[in-house]
PDB file of C-alpha atoms in Angstrom:
ATOM      1  CA  MET A   1     150.002 174.265 217.045  1.00 46.00           C
ATOM      2  CA  SER A   2     151.044 170.898 217.427  1.00 55.00           C
ATOM      3  CA  ALA A   3     148.231 169.257 215.546  1.00 56.00           C
ATOM      4  CA  MET A   4     149.171 171.765 213.023  1.00 53.00           C
ATOM      5  CA  LEU A   5     152.655 170.283 212.797  1.00 50.00           C
ATOM      6  CA  ARG A   6     151.389 166.897 212.841  1.00 58.00           C
ATOM      7  CA  ALA A   7     149.208 167.577 209.990  1.00 57.00           C
ATOM      8  CA  ILE A   8     151.805 168.989 208.166  1.00 55.00           C
ATOM      9  CA  GLY A   9     154.723 166.589 208.575  1.00 56.00           C
ATOM     10  CA  ARG A  10     151.614 163.889 207.359  1.00 61.00           C
ATOM     11  CA  ILE A  11     150.991 165.909 204.068  1.00 60.00           C
ATOM     12  CA  ILE A  12     154.821 165.769 203.557  1.00 58.00           C
ATOM     13  CA  THR A  13     155.080 162.582 204.037  1.00 56.00           C
ATOM     14  CA  ALA A  14     151.983 161.501 201.840  1.00 54.00           C
ATOM     15  CA  PHE A  15     153.751 163.975 199.135  1.00 55.00           C
ATOM     16  CA  ALA A  16     157.162 161.802 199.569  1.00 53.00           C
ATOM     17  CA  LEU A  17     155.149 158.552 199.044  1.00 50.00           C
ATOM     18  CA  LEU A  18     153.374 160.271 195.782  1.00 52.00           C
ATOM     19  CA  THR A  19     156.640 161.301 194.727  1.00 53.00           C
ATOM     20  CA  GLY A  20     160.333 159.829 194.516  1.00 51.00           C
ATOM     21  CA  VAL A  21     159.816 157.466 197.716  1.00 48.00           C
ATOM     22  CA  GLY A  22     156.709 156.100 196.370  1.00 46.00           C
ATOM     23  CA  ALA A  23     158.409 154.839 193.112  1.00 41.00           C
ATOM     24  CA  GLY A  24     161.341 153.565 194.619  1.00 41.00           C
ATOM     25  CA  THR A  25     159.102 151.660 197.302  1.00 43.00           C
ATOM     26  CA  LEU A  26     157.142 150.183 194.321  1.00 40.00           C
ATOM     27  CA  ALA A  27     160.478 148.989 192.707  1.00 40.00           C
ATOM     28  CA  ALA A  28     161.816 147.390 195.987  1.00 42.00           C
ATOM     29  CA  ALA A  29     158.576 145.779 196.492  1.00 42.00           C
ATOM     30  CA  ALA A  30     158.172 144.245 193.319  1.00 42.00           C
ATOM     31  CA  PRO A  31     159.967 140.937 194.603  1.00 41.00           C
ATOM     32  CA  ALA A  32     156.919 140.762 197.460  1.00 40.00           C
ATOM     33  CA  ARG A  33     154.167 140.888 195.033  1.00 43.00           C
ATOM     34  CA  ALA A  34     153.423 137.197 195.807  1.00 43.00           C
ATOM     35  CA  ALA A  35     153.001 138.439 199.665  1.00 43.00           C
ATOM     36  CA  TRP A  36     150.692 141.411 198.654  1.00 42.00           C
ATOM     37  CA  SER A  37     148.336 139.419 196.716  1.00 53.00           C
ATOM     38  CA  ASP A  38     146.729 137.797 199.873  1.00 88.00           C
ATOM     39  CA  ALA A  39     145.912 141.157 201.221  1.00 92.00           C
ATOM     40  CA  TYR A  40     142.398 141.977 200.218  1.00 92.00           C
ATOM     41  CA  GLN A  41     141.554 144.993 201.800  1.00 96.00           C
ATOM     42  CA  VAL A  42     142.907 147.482 204.248  1.00 97.00           C
ATOM     43  CA  THR A  43     140.267 149.760 206.183  1.00 97.00           C
ATOM     44  CA  VAL A  44     141.306 152.513 208.599  1.00 97.00           C
ATOM     45  CA  ALA A  45     139.127 154.117 211.033  1.00 97.00           C
ATOM     46  CA  ARG A  46     139.719 157.632 212.686  1.00 95.00           C
ATOM     47  CA  THR A  47     137.998 158.847 215.482  1.00 93.00           C
ATOM     48  CA  GLY A  48     138.241 161.297 218.338  1.00 89.00           C
ATOM     49  CA  GLY A  49     140.120 164.644 218.129  1.00 83.00           C
ATOM     50  CA  PHE A  50     139.107 168.034 219.236  1.00 82.00           C
ATOM     51  CA  ALA A  51     135.733 167.890 216.972  1.00 82.00           C
ATOM     52  CA  GLY A  52     135.253 164.201 217.692  1.00 82.00           C
ATOM     53  CA  VAL A  53     135.212 162.823 213.983  1.00 87.00           C
ATOM     54  CA  ASN A  54     134.324 159.410 212.764  1.00 91.00           C
ATOM     55  CA  GLU A  55     135.790 158.715 209.637  1.00 93.00           C
ATOM     56  CA  GLN A  56     136.188 155.649 207.479  1.00 96.00           C
ATOM     57  CA  TYR A  57     138.636 155.010 204.797  1.00 96.00           C
ATOM     58  CA  ALA A  58     138.990 151.923 203.007  1.00 96.00           C
ATOM     59  CA  VAL A  59     141.272 150.713 199.985  1.00 96.00           C
ATOM     60  CA  SER A  60     140.551 147.005 198.389  1.00 95.00           C
ATOM     61  CA  ALA A  61     142.351 144.921 195.746  1.00 92.00           C
ATOM     62  CA  GLY A  62     139.866 146.425 193.260  1.00 93.00           C
ATOM     63  CA  THR A  63     140.687 150.068 193.872  1.00 93.00           C
ATOM     64  CA  VAL A  64     142.153 151.714 191.053  1.00 94.00           C
ATOM     65  CA  HIS A  65     144.903 153.746 192.012  1.00 94.00           C
ATOM     66  CA  ILE A  66     148.588 154.196 191.508  1.00 95.00           C
ATOM     67  CA  HIS A  67     149.504 153.134 195.073  1.00 95.00           C
ATOM     68  CA  THR A  68     147.174 150.419 195.853  1.00 95.00           C
ATOM     69  CA  ALA A  69     149.936 147.677 195.081  1.00 94.00           C
ATOM     70  CA  ASP A  70     152.377 149.806 197.483  1.00 95.00           C
ATOM     71  CA  LEU A  71     149.556 149.704 200.157  1.00 96.00           C
ATOM     72  CA  LEU A  72     148.668 146.145 199.726  1.00 95.00           C
ATOM     73  CA  ALA A  73     152.588 144.847 199.292  1.00 94.00           C
ATOM     74  CA  THR A  74     153.082 146.897 202.661  1.00 95.00           C
ATOM     75  CA  VAL A  75     150.275 144.912 204.596  1.00 96.00           C
ATOM     76  CA  GLY A  76     151.643 141.746 203.421  1.00 94.00           C
ATOM     77  CA  THR A  77     155.161 142.075 204.579  1.00 93.00           C
ATOM     78  CA  ARG A  78     156.377 140.001 207.748  1.00 93.00           C
ATOM     79  CA  GLU A  79     157.272 143.720 209.151  1.00 95.00           C
ATOM     80  CA  PHE A  80     153.699 144.525 209.240  1.00 96.00           C
ATOM     81  CA  ARG A  81     152.395 141.307 210.078  1.00 93.00           C
ATOM     82  CA  ARG A  82     154.500 140.994 213.212  1.00 95.00           C
ATOM     83  CA  LEU A  83     153.281 144.087 214.504  1.00 97.00           C
ATOM     84  CA  SER A  84     151.385 143.996 217.828  1.00 96.00           C
ATOM     85  CA  PRO A  85     147.749 144.783 218.083  1.00 97.00           C
ATOM     86  CA  ALA A  86     147.926 148.143 220.277  1.00 96.00           C
ATOM     87  CA  TYR A  87     150.124 151.003 220.408  1.00 96.00           C
ATOM     88  CA  PRO A  88     148.627 153.515 222.947  1.00 92.00           C
ATOM     89  CA  ALA A  89     150.219 156.952 223.696  1.00 89.00           C
ATOM     90  CA  GLY A  90     149.344 157.453 227.393  1.00 83.00           C
ATOM     91  CA  PRO A  91     147.549 160.310 228.547  1.00 83.00           C
ATOM     92  CA  GLY A  92     146.783 163.297 226.429  1.00 80.00           C
ATOM     93  CA  ALA A  93     143.808 164.900 225.134  1.00 80.00           C
ATOM     94  CA  ASP A  94     142.209 165.743 221.650  1.00 84.00           C
ATOM     95  CA  ARG A  95     144.103 163.149 219.844  1.00 91.00           C
ATOM     96  CA  PHE A  96     143.190 160.810 216.702  1.00 92.00           C
ATOM     97  CA  HIS A  97     142.633 157.147 217.460  1.00 95.00           C
ATOM     98  CA  TYR A  98     143.246 154.807 214.465  1.00 96.00           C
ATOM     99  CA  THR A  99     141.946 151.490 214.130  1.00 97.00           C
ATOM    100  CA  VAL A 100     143.606 149.371 211.190  1.00 98.00           C
ATOM    101  CA  THR A 101     142.189 146.402 209.608  1.00 97.00           C
ATOM    102  CA  VAL A 102     143.446 144.028 207.298  1.00 97.00           C
ATOM    103  CA  THR A 103     141.585 141.261 205.497  1.00 95.00           C
ATOM    104  CA  TYR A 104     143.445 138.574 203.945  1.00 94.00           C
ATOM    105  CA  ARG A 105     141.901 136.324 201.059  1.00 91.00           C
ATOM    106  CA  ASN A 106     142.509 132.967 203.709  1.00 88.00           C
ATOM    107  CA  GLY A 107     140.130 134.655 205.715  1.00 88.00           C
ATOM    108  CA  VAL A 108     142.575 136.301 208.412  1.00 92.00           C
ATOM    109  CA  THR A 109     141.935 139.502 209.741  1.00 94.00           C
ATOM    110  CA  LYS A 110     144.605 141.729 211.369  1.00 96.00           C
ATOM    111  CA  THR A 111     143.437 144.738 213.684  1.00 97.00           C
ATOM    112  CA  LEU A 112     145.862 147.024 215.221  1.00 97.00           C
ATOM    113  CA  ALA A 113     145.021 150.345 216.960  1.00 97.00           C
ATOM    114  CA  THR A 114     147.007 153.495 217.897  1.00 96.00           C
ATOM    115  CA  GLU A 115     146.500 157.179 218.364  1.00 95.00           C
ATOM    116  CA  ASP A 116     148.650 160.381 217.592  1.00 93.00           C
ATOM    117  CA  GLY A 117     151.671 160.790 219.799  1.00 91.00           C
ATOM    118  CA  ALA A 118     152.203 156.688 220.146  1.00 93.00           C
ATOM    119  CA  PRO A 119     155.524 155.208 219.691  1.00 93.00           C
ATOM    120  CA  ALA A 120     154.274 152.867 216.736  1.00 95.00           C
ATOM    121  CA  PRO A 121     156.468 151.734 214.048  1.00 97.00           C
ATOM    122  CA  GLU A 122     156.693 153.705 211.091  1.00 97.00           C
ATOM    123  CA  VAL A 123     155.279 150.946 208.969  1.00 97.00           C
ATOM    124  CA  LEU A 124     151.994 151.238 210.488  1.00 97.00           C
ATOM    125  CA  TRP A 125     152.103 155.001 209.993  1.00 97.00           C
ATOM    126  CA  GLN A 126     152.531 154.630 206.208  1.00 97.00           C
ATOM    127  CA  VAL A 127     149.695 152.131 206.139  1.00 97.00           C
ATOM    128  CA  ILE A 128     147.396 154.701 207.559  1.00 97.00           C
ATOM    129  CA  ASP A 129     148.743 157.269 205.841  1.00 97.00           C
ATOM    130  CA  MET A 130     148.738 155.356 202.443  1.00 97.00           C
ATOM    131  CA  THR A 131     144.856 154.114 202.866  1.00 97.00           C
ATOM    132  CA  MET A 132     143.626 157.829 203.839  1.00 96.00           C
ATOM    133  CA  GLN A 133     145.348 159.327 201.015  1.00 96.00           C
ATOM    134  CA  ILE A 134     144.060 156.745 198.509  1.00 95.00           C
ATOM    135  CA  SER A 135     140.849 157.178 199.723  1.00 94.00           C
ATOM    136  CA  ARG A 136     140.570 160.983 199.532  1.00 93.00           C
ATOM    137  CA  ASP A 137     142.310 160.764 196.197  1.00 93.00           C
ATOM    138  CA  LEU A 138     139.417 158.761 195.012  1.00 90.00           C
ATOM    139  CA  ALA A 139     136.551 160.825 197.016  1.00 80.00           C
ATOM    140  CA  PRO A 140     134.167 162.471 194.924  1.00 78.00           C
ATOM    141  CA  VAL A 141     134.665 166.308 195.236  1.00 71.00           C
ATOM    142  CA  SER A 142     131.693 168.143 196.568  1.00 63.00           C
TER     143      SER A 142
END
C-alpha cells in the first residue's frame, strides 16, 4: 500500500507541475535562462522495486516538450548544483533506486543517487519526476 501512496503522490506532483505550478516555475525561472543553457542532458535510471525494474529516461536540450526548459533551468540552478552525490534511505526492501546524471555543455557531468524514502532535497525529486514525465509523454504508444 505504501508504494501505491508514493505513486499517487508522484502523480499529483506531476499533475501540479503540468498545470499551475509548472507555469509559475517557468515564469520564475525566466531570469535563470542563461544558467540552464549550459545543461545539455538529464538522464534518470530507475532500478529495483518489487519487480526488479531497470528503466532509463532521458531529456536533452533538443527534446521538444513544454517542460524541457523548466527541467534544464532546474538542473542549472545553484541549489541543484550544490546537491550531494548520494542520499541513501537506509534499510528497506523493494525500493526504487534512482541515478540522475546531468551533462553540461562545458563537459562537466553531475551524478546523484537516491532511493525511495530517502531524505533527499525536493529539487532532486522534482528533477526525477520531470525527467520521467517528459520521457513518458514522448514515448510511443504501443
